[in-house]
Structures are given as C-alpha cells and as structure tokens.
Short mmCIF file of C-alpha atoms and ligand atoms in Angstrom, two decimals:
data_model
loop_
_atom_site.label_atom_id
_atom_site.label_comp_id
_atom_site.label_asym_id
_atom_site.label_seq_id
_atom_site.Cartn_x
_atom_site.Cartn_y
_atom_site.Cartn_z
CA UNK J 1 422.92 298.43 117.16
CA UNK J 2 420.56 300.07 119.54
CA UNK J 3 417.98 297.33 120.94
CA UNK J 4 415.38 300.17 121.68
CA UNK J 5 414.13 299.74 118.08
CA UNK J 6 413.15 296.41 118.18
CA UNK J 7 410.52 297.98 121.29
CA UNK J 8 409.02 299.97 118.57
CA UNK J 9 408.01 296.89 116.49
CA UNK J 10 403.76 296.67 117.02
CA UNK J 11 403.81 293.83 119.01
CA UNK J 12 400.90 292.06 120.68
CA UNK J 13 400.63 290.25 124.04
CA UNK J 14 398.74 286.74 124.22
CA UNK J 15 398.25 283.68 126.46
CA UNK J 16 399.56 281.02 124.27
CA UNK J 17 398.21 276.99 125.32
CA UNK J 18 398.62 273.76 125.40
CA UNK J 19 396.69 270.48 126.21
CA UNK J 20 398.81 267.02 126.74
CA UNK J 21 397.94 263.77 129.24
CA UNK J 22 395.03 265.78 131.08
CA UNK J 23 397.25 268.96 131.83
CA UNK J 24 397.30 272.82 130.89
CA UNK J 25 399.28 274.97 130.68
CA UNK J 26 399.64 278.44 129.18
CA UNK J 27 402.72 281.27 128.62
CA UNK J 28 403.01 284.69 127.81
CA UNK J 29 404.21 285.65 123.96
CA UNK J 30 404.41 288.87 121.84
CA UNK J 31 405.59 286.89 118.37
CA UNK J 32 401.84 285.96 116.70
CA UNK J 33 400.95 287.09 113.71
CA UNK J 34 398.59 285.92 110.61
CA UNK J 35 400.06 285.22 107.61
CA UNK J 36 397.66 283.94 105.10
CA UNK J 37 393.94 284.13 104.71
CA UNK J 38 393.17 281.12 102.52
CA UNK J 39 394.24 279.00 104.71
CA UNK J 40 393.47 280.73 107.90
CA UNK J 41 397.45 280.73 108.83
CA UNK J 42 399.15 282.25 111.64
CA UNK J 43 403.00 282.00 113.29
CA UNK J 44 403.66 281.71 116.88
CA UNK J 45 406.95 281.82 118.37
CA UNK J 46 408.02 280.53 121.76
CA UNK J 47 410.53 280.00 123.79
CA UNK J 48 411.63 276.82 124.17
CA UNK J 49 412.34 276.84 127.99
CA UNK J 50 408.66 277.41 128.64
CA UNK J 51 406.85 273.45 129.22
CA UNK J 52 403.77 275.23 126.72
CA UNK J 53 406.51 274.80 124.22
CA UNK J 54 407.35 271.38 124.88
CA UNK J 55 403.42 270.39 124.81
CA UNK J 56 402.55 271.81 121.84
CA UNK J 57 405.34 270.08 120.07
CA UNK J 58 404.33 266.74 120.92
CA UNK J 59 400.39 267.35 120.44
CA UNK J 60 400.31 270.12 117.34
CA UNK J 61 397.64 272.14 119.08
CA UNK J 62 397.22 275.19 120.24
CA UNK J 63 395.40 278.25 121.27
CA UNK J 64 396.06 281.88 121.30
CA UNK J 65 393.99 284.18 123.76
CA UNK J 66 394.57 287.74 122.71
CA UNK J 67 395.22 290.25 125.78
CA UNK J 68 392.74 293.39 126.13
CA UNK J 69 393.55 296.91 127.69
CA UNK J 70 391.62 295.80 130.53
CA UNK J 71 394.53 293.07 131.37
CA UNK J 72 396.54 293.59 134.82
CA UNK J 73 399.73 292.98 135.73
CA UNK J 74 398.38 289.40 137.37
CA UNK J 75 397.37 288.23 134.59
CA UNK J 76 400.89 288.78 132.64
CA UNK J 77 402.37 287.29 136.49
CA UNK J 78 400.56 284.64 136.42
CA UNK J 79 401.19 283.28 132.63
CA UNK J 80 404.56 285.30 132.42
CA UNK J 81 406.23 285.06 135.19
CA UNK J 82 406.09 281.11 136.74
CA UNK J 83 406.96 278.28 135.02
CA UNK J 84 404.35 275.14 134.22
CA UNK J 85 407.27 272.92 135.47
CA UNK J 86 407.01 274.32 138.98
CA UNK J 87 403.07 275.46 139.24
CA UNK J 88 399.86 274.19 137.85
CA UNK J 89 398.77 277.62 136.19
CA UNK J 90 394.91 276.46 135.87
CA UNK J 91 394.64 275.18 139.01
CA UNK J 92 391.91 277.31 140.39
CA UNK J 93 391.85 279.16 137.57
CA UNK J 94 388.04 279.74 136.78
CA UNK J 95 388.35 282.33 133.16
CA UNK J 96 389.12 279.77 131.02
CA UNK J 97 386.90 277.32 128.53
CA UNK J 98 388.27 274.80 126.77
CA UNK J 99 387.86 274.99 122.66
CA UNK J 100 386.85 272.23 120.24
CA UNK J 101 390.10 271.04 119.51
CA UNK J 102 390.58 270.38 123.60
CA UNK J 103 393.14 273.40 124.36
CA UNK J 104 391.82 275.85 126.91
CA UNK J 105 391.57 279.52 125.89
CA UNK J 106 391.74 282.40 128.71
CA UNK J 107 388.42 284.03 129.05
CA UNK J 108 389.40 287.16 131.34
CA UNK J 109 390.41 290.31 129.98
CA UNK J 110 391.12 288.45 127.04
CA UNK J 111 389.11 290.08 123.49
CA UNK J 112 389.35 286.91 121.02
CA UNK J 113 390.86 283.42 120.69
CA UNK J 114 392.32 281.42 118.07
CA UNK J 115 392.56 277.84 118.19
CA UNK J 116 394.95 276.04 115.76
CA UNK J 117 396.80 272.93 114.45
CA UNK J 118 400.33 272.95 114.05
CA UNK J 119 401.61 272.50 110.10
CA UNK J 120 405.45 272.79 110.32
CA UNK J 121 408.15 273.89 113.16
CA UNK J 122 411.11 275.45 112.65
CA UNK J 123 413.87 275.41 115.08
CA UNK J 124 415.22 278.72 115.69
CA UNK J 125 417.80 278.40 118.59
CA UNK J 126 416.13 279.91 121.45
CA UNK J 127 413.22 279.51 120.16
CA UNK J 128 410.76 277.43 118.13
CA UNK J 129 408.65 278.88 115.36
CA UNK J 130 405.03 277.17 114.80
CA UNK J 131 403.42 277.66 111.81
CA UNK J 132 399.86 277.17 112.21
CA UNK J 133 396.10 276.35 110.68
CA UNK J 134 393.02 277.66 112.67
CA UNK J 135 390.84 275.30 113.43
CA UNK J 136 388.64 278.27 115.27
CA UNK J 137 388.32 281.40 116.18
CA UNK J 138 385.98 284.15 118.23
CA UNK J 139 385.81 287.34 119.11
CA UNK J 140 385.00 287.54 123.44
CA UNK J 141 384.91 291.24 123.23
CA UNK J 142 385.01 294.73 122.20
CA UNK J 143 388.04 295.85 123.82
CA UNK J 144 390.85 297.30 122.27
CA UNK J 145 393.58 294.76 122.23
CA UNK J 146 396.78 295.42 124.38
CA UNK J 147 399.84 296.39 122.45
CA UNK J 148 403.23 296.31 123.67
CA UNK J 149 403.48 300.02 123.99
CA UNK J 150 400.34 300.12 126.18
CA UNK J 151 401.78 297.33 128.10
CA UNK J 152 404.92 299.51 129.02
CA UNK J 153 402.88 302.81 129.66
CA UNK J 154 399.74 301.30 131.65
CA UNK J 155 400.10 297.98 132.91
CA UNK J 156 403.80 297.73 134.37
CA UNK J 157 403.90 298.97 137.29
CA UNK J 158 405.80 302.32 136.77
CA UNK J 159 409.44 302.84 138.30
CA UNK J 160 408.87 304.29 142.15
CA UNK J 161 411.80 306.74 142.73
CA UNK J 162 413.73 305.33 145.40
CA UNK J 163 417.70 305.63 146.32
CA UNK J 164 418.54 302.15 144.41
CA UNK J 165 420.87 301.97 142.60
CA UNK J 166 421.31 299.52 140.15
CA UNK J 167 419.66 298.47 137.19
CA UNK J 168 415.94 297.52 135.94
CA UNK J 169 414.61 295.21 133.84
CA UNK J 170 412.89 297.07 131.06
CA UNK J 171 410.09 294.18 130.52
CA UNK J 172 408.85 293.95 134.16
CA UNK J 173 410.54 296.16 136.42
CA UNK J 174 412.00 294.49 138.72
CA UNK J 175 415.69 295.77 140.03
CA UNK J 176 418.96 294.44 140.68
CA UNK J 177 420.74 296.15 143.19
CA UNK J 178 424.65 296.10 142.46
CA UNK J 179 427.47 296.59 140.57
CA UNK J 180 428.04 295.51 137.54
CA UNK J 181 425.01 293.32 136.72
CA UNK J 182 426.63 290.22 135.82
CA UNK J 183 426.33 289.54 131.80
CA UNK J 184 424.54 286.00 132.28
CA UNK J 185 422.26 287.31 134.85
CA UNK J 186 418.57 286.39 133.97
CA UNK J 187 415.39 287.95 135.84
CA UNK J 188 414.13 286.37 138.17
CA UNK J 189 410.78 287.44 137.57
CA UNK J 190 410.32 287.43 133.63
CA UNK J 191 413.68 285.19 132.96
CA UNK J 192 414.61 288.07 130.21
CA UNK J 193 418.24 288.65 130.17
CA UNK J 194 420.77 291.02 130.86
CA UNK J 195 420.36 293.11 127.70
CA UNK J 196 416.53 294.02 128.78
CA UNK J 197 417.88 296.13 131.92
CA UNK J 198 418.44 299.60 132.23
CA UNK J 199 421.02 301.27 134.72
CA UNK J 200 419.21 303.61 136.76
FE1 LIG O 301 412.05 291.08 134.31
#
C-alpha cells in the first residue's frame, strides 16, 4: 500500500470547537464534510487525544471555522500543534466570536463557519466520528478556502537544505535527526506518527 495516495484525497483544513464549564478550546482537522442537504448534515472526525474531542462529547456542540489561503503557519501552530490540556488556546486570542449556540468560531483568515449539534457518534478507534445538524452557518469571506495540497505547497514552511540527516515529518516539517527513527516515535510538534516521515 503506498500512503502517498491517501495525500491526494481533497481534503480541507478547519478549526474545529468546543464550549464546556466556561472554557474553549479549538483543534486542527482535515475530516469535515457535508453529507445531506435536508437536514443541513455534516461529519467531523477527531482525534480522540485532542480535549476538543472530549468537550464536544459531553456538550453535542460544535463549530467548524473553515481555513482560507490567507492562513499562516501560526494559525495551524497554534490550534495544531499544543494541546488544550496544557494551554488555554483563546487566552488572548482576539479573532474569535462566539455563535448562537455558545461555541466560538475563529474569525482570522478563516472564510465561513458552521455551527452544529451533535446527532450520533461513532467510535472509530483512534478516532471519534460526529455526525452533525447545523444549527448555523456564514460565509466571513471571499477567499478561496485552503486545501490540503495548498497547505503542503504554501503554508509549511518548505524543507531548508541543510547536512541533516534523518527523517521529516511530511505534515509539518519538523526533523528527527538519527538512525532508525524509532517505529512508536510521535512528533513532537503535530503528534503524527512515524508513518508521516520521510527519510531525507
Ligand atoms: Fe509533525
């Protein structure tokens, strides 16, 4: 099996949150799609080490901001690449307004939201699969929304060539310097696994 195909797959990137006891929080995910029209229904998966995940399955609500070309690598840092256990991601974080059903949405390089009410969950190992209503939804703006693809090609920072050797993790670059990489080793930036990095 060659895991470069699943890259190809037209994934978006979005800020995916959660409201519970007065807190926020907010993660990085690709897996959101809409499903049916009448209802409004869409699926977001998560995994289930990130606290967004716990918080959504105790309240059932959600939003989705959807990422924009004009996103930077903060942004995906900030949401992607800490943990809601450790940090308090909206602490002094000013782009964000809170929707109708009391879930903020990110307001910064963001070009819609969706907020939504969770229907069923279905347990899928790693991760959990919410099926979702929309309670709301708006467009913020006109920009073109960021793909994976674009993600990989203009937001990442590139590779710099350097004498390193080792390998790199295809999701956010960062490198691990030795021989082999161990099997369970996770990144410590994104906390994707051995299988996203690349000898170079
Ligand atoms: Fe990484």
């Amino acid at each position: 099996m060659n895991n470069s195909a699943f890259f190809k797959i037209g994934y978006g990137l979005y800020v995916l949150c959660a409201h519970e006891n007065g807190k926020d929080n907010g993660c990085i995910v690709n897996a959101v799609m809409q499903v049916t029209d009448t209802p409004k229904r869409i699926l977001v998966a998560v995994n289930k080490q990130n606290k967004t995940c716990e918080m959504i399955k105790s309240t059932k609500k959600l939003t989705v901001s959807v990422l924009s070309e004009k996103a930077d690598f903060e942004i995906f840092k900030h949401f992607g690449f800490q943990s809601g256990n450790d940090v308090d991601k909206f602490d002094g974080f000013k782009d964000a307004k809170r929707a109708e059903n009391g879930v903020l949405y990110v307001t910064k390089t963001t070009n819609a939201y969706i907020s939504a009410t969770v229907t069923t969950e279905t347990d899928l190992g790693t991760h959990i699969l919410f099926t979702c209503e929309a309670n709301d939804a708006e467009v913020l703006t006109d920009d073109k929304t960021a793909t994976y693809t674009y993600y990989q090609e203009n937001i990442k920072p590139q590779p710099q060539k350097s004498e390193a050797k080792g390998y790199r993790c295809k999701i956010c670059g960062y490198v691990y310097e030795g021989e082999p990489l161990p099997s369970d080793f996770i990144c410590p930036l994104c906390k994707h696994p051995a299988s996203d990095f690349e000898r170079i």
